[in-house]
Coordinates of C-alpha atoms in Angstrom, one line a residue:
X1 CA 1.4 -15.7 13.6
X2 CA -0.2 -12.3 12.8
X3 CA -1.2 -11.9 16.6
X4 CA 1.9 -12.7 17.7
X5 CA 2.9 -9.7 15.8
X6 CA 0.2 -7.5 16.9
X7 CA -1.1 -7.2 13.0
X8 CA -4.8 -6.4 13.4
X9 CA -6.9 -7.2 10.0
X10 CA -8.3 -3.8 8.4
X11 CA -10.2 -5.3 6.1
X12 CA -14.3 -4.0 6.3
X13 CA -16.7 -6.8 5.6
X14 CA -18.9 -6.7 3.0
X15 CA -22.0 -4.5 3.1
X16 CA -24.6 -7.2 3.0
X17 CA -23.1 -9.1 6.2
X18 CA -25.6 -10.5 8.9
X19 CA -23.8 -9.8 11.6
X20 CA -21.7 -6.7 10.9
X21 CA -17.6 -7.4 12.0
X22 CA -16.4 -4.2 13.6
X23 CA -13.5 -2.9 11.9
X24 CA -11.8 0.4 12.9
X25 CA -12.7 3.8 9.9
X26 CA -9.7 5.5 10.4
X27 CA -7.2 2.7 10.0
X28 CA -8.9 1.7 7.2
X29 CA -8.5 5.3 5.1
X30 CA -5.1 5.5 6.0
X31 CA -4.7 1.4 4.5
X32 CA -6.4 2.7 1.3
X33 CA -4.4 5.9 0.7
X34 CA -1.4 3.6 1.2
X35 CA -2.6 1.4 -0.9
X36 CA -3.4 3.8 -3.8
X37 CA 0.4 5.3 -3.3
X38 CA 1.5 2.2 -3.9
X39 CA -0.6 1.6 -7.0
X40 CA 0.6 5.0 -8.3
X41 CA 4.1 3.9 -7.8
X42 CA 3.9 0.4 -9.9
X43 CA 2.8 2.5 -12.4
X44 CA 6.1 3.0 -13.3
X45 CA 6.7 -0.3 -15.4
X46 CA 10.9 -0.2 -14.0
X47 CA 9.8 -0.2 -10.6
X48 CA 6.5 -2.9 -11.0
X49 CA 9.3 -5.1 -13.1
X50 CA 12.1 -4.2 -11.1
X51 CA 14.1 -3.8 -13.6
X52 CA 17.0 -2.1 -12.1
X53 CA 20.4 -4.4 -11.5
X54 CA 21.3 -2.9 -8.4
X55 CA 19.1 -2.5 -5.1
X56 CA 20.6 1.4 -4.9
X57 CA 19.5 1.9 -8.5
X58 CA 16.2 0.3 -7.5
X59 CA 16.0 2.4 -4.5
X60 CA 16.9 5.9 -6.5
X61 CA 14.1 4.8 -8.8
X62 CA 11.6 4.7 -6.2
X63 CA 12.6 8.2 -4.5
X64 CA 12.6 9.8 -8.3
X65 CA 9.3 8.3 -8.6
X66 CA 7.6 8.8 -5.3
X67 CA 9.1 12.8 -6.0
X68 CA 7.3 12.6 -8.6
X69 CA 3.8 11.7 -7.0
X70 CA 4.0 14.3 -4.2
X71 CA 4.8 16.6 -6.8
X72 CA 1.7 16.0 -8.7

């Protein structure tokens, strides 16, 4: 399924691997700065609960929030 939707695994395999996998570097910083946004974000206990009622509240939340981050 993944391949049908041209999603190619970045994951790097572990250090101690026989046979090294080939993986590609710069894919893989830009999946863990992504990754660490997103971390950043759930932070914020409204937005890893969703707590909002509405999806535009939820979405307001998330642009206050991300804002926030850049600002930082």
């Amino acid at each position: 399924e993944l391949s049908e939707r041209r999603i190619v695994p970045v994951i790097p395999p572990k250090a101690n691997r026989r046979f090294p996998a080939a993986f590609d570097k710069d894919i893989y910083k830009w999946r863990h700065l992504i990754e660490n946004y997103f971390g950043k974000l759930k932070e914020n206990r409204g937005i890893a609960m969703r707590s909002c009622k509405t999806d535009e509240s939820f979405k307001a939340f998330i642009s206050i929030a991300a804002t926030v981050i850049q600002l930082r």
